[in-house]
PDB file of C-alpha atoms in Angstrom:
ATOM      1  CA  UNK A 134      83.263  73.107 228.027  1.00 59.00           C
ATOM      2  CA  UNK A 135      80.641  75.070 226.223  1.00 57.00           C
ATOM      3  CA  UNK A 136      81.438  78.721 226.150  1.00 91.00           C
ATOM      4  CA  UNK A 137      78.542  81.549 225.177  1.00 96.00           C
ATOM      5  CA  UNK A 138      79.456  85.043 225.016  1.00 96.00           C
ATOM      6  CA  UNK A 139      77.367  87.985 225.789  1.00 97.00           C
ATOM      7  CA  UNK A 140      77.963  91.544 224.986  1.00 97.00           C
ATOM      8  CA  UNK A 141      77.863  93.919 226.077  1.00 97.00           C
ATOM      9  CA  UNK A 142      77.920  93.060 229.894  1.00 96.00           C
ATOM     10  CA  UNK A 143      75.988  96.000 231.070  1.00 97.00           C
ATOM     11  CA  UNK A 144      74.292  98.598 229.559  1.00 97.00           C
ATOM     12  CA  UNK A 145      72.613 101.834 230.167  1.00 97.00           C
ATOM     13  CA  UNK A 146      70.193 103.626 227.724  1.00 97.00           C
ATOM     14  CA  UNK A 147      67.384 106.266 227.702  1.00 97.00           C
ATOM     15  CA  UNK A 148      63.894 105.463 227.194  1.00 97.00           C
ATOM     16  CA  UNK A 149      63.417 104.864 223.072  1.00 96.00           C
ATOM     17  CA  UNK A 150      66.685 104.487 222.979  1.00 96.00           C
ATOM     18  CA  UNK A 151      67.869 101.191 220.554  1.00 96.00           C
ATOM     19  CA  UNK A 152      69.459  98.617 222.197  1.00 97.00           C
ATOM     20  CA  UNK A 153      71.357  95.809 220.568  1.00 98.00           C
ATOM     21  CA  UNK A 154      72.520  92.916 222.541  1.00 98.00           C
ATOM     22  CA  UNK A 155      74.522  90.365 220.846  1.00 98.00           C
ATOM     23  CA  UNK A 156      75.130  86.678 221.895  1.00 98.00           C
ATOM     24  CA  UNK A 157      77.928  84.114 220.446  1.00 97.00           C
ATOM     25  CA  UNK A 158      78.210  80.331 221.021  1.00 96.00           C
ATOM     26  CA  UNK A 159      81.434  78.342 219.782  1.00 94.00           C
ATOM     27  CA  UNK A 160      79.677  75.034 220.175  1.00 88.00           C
ATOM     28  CA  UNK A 161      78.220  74.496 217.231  1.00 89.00           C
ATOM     29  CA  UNK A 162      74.747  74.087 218.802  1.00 90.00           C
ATOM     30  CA  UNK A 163      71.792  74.204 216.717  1.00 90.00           C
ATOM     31  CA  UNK A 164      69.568  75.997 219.295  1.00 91.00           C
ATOM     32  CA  UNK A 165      70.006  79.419 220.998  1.00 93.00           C
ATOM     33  CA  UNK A 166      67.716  81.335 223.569  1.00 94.00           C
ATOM     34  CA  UNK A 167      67.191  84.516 224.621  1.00 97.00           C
ATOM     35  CA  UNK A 168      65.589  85.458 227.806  1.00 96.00           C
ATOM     36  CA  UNK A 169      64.889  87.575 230.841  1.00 97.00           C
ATOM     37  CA  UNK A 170      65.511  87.349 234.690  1.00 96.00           C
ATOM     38  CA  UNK A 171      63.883  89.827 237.040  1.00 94.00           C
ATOM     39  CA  UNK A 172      63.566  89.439 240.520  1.00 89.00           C
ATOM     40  CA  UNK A 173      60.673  87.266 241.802  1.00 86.00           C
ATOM     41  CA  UNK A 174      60.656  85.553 238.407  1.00 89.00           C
ATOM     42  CA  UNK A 175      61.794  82.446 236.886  1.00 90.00           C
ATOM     43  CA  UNK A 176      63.453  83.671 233.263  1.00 93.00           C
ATOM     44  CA  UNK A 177      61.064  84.647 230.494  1.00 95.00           C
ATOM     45  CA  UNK A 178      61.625  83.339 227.573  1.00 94.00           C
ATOM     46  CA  UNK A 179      61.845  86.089 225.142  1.00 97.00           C
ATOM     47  CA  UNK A 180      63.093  84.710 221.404  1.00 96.00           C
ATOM     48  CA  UNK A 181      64.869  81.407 220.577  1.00 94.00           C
ATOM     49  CA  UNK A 182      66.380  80.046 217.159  1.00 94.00           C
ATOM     50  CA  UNK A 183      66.888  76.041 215.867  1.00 91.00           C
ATOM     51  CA  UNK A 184      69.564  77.561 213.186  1.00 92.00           C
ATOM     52  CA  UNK A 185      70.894  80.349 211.006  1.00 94.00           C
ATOM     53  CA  UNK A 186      68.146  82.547 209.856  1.00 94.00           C
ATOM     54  CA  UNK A 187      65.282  80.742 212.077  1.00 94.00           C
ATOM     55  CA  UNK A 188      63.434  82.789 214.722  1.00 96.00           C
ATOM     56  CA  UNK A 189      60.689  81.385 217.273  1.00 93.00           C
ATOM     57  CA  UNK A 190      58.468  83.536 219.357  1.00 94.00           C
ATOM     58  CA  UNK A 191      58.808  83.097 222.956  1.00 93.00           C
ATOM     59  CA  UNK A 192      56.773  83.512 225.936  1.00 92.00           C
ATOM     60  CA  UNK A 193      57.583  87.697 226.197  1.00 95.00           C
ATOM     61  CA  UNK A 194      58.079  88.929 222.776  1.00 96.00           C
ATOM     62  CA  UNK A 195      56.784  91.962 223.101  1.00 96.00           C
ATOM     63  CA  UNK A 196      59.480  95.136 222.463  1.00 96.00           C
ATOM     64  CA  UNK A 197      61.880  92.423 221.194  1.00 98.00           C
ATOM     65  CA  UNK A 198      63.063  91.310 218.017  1.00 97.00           C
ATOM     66  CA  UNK A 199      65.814  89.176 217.418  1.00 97.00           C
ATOM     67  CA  UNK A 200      68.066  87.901 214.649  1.00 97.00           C
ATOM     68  CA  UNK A 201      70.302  84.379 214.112  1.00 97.00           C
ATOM     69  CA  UNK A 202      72.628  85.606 211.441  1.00 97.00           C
ATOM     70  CA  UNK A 203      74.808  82.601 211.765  1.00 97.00           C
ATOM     71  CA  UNK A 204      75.079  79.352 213.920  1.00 95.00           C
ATOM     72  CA  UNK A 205      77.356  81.162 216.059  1.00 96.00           C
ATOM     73  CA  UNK A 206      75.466  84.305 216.953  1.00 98.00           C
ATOM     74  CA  UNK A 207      72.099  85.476 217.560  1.00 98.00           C
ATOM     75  CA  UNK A 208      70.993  88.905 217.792  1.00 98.00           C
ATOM     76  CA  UNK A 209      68.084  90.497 220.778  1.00 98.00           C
ATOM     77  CA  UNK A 210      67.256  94.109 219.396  1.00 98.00           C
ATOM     78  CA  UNK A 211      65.266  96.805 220.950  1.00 97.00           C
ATOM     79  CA  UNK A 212      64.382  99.621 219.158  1.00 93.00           C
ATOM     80  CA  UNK A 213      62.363 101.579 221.158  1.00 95.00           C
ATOM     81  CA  UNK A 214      63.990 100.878 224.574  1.00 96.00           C
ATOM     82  CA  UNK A 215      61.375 101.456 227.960  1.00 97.00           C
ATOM     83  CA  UNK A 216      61.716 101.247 231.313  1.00 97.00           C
ATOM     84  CA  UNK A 217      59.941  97.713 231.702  1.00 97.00           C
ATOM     85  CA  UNK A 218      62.506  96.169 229.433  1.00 98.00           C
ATOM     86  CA  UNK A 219      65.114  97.114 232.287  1.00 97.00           C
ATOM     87  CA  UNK A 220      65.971  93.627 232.904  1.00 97.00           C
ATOM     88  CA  UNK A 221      69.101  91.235 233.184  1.00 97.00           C
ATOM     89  CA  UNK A 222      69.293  89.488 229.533  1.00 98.00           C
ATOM     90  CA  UNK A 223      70.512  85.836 229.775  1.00 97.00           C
ATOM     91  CA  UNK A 224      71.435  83.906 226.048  1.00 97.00           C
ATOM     92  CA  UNK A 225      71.728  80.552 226.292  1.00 93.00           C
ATOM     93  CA  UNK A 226      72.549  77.717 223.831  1.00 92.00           C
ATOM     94  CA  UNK A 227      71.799  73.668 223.489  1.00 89.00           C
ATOM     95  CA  UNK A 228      72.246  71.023 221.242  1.00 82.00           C
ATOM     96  CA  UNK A 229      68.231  70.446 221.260  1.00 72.00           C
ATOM     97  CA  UNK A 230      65.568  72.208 222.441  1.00 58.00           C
ATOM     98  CA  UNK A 231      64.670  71.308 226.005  1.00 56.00           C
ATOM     99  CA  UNK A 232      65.845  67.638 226.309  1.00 62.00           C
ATOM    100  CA  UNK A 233      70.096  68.468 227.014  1.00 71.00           C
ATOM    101  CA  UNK A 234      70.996  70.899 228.865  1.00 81.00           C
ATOM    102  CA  UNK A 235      71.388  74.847 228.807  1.00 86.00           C
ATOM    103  CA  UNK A 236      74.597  76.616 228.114  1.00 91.00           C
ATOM    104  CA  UNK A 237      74.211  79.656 229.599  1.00 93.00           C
ATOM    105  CA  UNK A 238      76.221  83.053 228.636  1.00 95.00           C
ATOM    106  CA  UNK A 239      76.863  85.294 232.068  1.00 94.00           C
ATOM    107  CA  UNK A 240      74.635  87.902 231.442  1.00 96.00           C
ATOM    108  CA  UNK A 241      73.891  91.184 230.024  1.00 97.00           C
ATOM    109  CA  UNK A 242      72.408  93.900 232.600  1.00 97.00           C
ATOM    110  CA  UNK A 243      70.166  96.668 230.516  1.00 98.00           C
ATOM    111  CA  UNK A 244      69.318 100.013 232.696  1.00 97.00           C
ATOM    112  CA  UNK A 245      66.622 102.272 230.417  1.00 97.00           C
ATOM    113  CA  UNK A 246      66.095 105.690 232.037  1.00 96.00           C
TER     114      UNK A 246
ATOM    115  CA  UNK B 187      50.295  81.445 236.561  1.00 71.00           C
ATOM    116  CA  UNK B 188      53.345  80.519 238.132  1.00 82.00           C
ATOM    117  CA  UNK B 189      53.762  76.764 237.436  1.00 93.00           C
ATOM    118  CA  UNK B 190      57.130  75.673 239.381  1.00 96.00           C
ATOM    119  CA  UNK B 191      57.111  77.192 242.869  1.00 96.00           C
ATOM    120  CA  UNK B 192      60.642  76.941 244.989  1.00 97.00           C
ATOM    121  CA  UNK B 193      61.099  76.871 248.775  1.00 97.00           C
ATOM    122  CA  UNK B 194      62.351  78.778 250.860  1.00 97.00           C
ATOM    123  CA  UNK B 195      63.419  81.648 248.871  1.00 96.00           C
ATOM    124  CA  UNK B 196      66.099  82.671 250.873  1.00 97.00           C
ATOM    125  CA  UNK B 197      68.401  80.415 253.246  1.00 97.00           C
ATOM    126  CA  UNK B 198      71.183  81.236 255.485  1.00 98.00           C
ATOM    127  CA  UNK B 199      73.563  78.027 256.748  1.00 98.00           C
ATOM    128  CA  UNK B 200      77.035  77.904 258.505  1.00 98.00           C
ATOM    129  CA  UNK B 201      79.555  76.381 256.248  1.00 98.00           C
ATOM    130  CA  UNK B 202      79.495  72.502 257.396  1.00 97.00           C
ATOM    131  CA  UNK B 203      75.396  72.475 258.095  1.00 98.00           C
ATOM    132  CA  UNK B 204      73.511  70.264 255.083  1.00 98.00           C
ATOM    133  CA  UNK B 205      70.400  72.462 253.593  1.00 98.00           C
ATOM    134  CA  UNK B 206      67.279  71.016 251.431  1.00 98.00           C
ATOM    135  CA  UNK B 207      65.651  73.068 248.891  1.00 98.00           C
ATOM    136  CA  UNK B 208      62.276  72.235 247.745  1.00 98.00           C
ATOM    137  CA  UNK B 209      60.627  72.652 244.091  1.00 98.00           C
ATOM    138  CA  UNK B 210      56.927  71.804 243.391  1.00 98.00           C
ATOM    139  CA  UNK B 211      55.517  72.152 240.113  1.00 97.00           C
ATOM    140  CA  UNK B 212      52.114  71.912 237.988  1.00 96.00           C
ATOM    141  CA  UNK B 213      53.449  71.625 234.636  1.00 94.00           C
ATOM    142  CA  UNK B 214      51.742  69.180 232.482  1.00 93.00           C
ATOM    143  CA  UNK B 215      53.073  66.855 231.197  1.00 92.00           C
ATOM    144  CA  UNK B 216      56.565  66.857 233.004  1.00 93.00           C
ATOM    145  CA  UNK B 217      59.116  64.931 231.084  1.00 91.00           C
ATOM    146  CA  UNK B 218      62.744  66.015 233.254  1.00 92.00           C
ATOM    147  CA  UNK B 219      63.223  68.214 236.116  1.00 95.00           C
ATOM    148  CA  UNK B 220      66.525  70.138 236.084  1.00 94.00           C
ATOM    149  CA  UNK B 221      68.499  71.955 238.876  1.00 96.00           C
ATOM    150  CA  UNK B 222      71.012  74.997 238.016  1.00 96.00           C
ATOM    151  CA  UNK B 223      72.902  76.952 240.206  1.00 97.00           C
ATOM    152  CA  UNK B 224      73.236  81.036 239.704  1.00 96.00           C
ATOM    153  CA  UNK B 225      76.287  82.300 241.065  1.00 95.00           C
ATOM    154  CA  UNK B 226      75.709  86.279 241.678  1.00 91.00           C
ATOM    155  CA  UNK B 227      76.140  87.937 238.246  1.00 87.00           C
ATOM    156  CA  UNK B 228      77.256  84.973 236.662  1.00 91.00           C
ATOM    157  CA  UNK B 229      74.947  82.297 234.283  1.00 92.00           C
ATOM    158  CA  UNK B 230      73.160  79.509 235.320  1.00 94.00           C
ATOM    159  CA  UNK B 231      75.063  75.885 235.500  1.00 93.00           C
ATOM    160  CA  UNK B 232      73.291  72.745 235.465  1.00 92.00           C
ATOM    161  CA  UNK B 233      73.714  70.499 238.505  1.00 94.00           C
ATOM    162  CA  UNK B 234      71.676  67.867 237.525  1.00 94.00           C
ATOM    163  CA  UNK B 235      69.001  66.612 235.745  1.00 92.00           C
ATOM    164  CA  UNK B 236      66.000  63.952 236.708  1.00 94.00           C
ATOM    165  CA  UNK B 237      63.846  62.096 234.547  1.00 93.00           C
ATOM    166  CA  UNK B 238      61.960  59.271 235.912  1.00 93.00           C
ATOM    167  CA  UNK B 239      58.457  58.840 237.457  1.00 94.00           C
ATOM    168  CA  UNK B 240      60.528  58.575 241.056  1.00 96.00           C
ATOM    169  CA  UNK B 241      64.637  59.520 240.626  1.00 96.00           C
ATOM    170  CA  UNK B 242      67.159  60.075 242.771  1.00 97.00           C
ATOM    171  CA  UNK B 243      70.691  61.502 241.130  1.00 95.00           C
ATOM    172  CA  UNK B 244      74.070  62.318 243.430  1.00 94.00           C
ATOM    173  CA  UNK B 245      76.522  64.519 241.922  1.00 90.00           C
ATOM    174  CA  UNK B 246      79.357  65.239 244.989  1.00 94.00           C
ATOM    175  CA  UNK B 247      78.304  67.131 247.482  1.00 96.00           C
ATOM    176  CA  UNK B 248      74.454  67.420 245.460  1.00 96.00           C
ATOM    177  CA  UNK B 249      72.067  64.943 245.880  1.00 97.00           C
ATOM    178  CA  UNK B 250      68.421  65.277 244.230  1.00 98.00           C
ATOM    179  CA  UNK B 251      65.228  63.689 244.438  1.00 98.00           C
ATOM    180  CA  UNK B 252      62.023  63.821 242.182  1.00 98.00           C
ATOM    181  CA  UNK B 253      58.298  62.660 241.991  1.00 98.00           C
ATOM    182  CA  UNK B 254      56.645  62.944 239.335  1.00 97.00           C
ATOM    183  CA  UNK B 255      53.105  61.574 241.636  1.00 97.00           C
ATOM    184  CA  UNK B 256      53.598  64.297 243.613  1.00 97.00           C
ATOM    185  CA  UNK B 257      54.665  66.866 241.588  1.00 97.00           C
ATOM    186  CA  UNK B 258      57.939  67.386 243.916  1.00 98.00           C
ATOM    187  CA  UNK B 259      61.587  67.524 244.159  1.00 98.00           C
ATOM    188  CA  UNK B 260      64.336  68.104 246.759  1.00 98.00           C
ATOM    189  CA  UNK B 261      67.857  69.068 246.017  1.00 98.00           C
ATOM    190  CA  UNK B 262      70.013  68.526 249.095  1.00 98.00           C
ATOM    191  CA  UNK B 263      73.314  69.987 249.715  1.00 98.00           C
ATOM    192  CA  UNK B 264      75.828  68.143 252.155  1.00 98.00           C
ATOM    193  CA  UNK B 265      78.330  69.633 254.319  1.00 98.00           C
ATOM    194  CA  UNK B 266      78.150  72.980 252.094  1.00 98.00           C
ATOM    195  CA  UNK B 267      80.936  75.376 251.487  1.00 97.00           C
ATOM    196  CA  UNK B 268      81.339  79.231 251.346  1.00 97.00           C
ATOM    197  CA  UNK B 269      81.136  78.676 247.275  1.00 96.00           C
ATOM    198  CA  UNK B 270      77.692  76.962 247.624  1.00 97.00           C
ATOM    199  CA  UNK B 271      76.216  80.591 248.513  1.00 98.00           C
ATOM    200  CA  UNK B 272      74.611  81.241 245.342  1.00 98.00           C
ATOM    201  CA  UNK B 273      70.616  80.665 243.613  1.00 97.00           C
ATOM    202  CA  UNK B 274      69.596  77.347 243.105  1.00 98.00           C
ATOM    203  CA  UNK B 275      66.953  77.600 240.284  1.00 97.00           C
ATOM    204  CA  UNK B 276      64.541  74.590 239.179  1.00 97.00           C
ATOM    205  CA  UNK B 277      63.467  74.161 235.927  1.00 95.00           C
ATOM    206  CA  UNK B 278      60.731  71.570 234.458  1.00 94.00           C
ATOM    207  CA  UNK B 279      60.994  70.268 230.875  1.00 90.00           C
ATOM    208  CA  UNK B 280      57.352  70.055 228.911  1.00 88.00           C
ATOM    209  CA  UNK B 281      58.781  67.557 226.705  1.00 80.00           C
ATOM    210  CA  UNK B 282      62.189  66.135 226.036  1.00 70.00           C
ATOM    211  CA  UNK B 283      61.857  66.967 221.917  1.00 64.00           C
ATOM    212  CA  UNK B 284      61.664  70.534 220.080  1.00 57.00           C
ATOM    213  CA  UNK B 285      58.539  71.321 220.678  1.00 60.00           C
ATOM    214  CA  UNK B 286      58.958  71.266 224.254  1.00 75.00           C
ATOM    215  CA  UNK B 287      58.879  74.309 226.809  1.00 85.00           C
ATOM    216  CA  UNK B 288      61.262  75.139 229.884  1.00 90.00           C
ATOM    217  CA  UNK B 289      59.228  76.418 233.177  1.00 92.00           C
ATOM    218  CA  UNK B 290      61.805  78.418 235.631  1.00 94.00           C
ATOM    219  CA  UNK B 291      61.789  78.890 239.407  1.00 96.00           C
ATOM    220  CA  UNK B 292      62.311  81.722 240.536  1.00 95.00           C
ATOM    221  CA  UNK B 293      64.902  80.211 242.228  1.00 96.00           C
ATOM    222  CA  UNK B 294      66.363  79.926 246.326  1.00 97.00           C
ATOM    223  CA  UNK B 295      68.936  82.041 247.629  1.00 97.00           C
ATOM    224  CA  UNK B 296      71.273  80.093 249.562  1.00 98.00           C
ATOM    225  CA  UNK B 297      73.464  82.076 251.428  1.00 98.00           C
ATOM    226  CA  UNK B 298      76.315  80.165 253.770  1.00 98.00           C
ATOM    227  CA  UNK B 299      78.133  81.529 256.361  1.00 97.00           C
ATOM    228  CA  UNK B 300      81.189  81.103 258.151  1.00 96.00           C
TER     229      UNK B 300
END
């Protein structure tokens, strides 16, 4: 069973604060995702990566940047946290982009006051 | 624009009832439709996936349904359980290769009570 690992799990910071979320996957995908959920909307792609040291621009990159230091983790950074980016943070991993299927890690709740 | 719409998007059964969730969708082109289910604060698991220009896929207790002509798919849960309360999110694949996008639902909140 694929297993992706999100920490932390929830998270509470003050507006410009800097945030670091960190995602690891232990099954040796190539490609890993980060996104968004909010309520009323399908997730928002934010970053994704086909592979150590590759980043692609998602759909809402804006206040986000992200790095895949390995094939195992990938990295969402914000470093000037703000209310809008209060959110529930979803990584995700796949053997190829968009044909197989997502791996999802459980979820990682940021709270910017 | 939202491109995948889902209906309803909130449901409340007794355990034993079947439900049917509805997705339609204007993404073009549409290569696979995939549902997941969201269990509250957990990930999203794939249930299952459909690919052709009509498809049908059963997976237990999940069946699902998809037309491409129509833009449409149903994913219909038999004699459902306590554990089926969770969001049932649909997701349409651009493409099946790299360069391909993933459109989201917002997803339907079953809820199933005893």
């Amino acid at each position: 069973e694929a297993a992706v690992t999100q920490s932390p799990r929830n998270k509470v910071t003050v507006t410009g604060g800097n945030v670091t979320l960190s995602c690891r996957q232990t099954n040796s995908h190539n490609y890993m995702y980060w996104y968004r959920q909010d309520t009323g909307h399908g997730l928002r792609l934010i970053h994704y990566s086909y592979g150590a040291g590759n980043l692609q621009i998602g759909d809402v990159p804006d206040g986000y940047k992200a790095t895949r230091t390995t094939q195992e983790d990938f990295f969402l950074l914000l470093e000037l946290a703000s209310p809008s980016q209060t959110s529930l943070y979803f990584c995700a991993s796949s053997e190829q982009n968009s044909g197989n299927t997502l791996y999802f890690g459980e979820g990682s709740r940021l709270i910017v006051v | 624009k939202t491109q995948v719409e889902q209906s309803p998007q909130s449901l409340v059964v007794r355990q034993g009832e079947n439900c049917v969730l509805q997705c339609n969708y204007s993404v073009t082109p549409d290569n696979h439709l995939r549902w997941f289910k969201q269990d509250t604060g957990k990930g999203l698991v794939s249930l299952t996936v459909l690919v052709d220009q009509k498809d049908k896929t059963s997976n237990g207790r999940y069946s699902a349904t998809l037309d491409k002509d129509a833009k449409h798919s149903t994913l219909h849960i038999t004699a459902t359980l306590l554990d089926d309360t969770a969001t049932y999110i649909c997701v349409v694949g651009d493409r099946g290769s790299a360069l391909g996008r993933l459109h989201f639902g917002a997803g339907t909140q079953l809820i199933v009570i005893p």
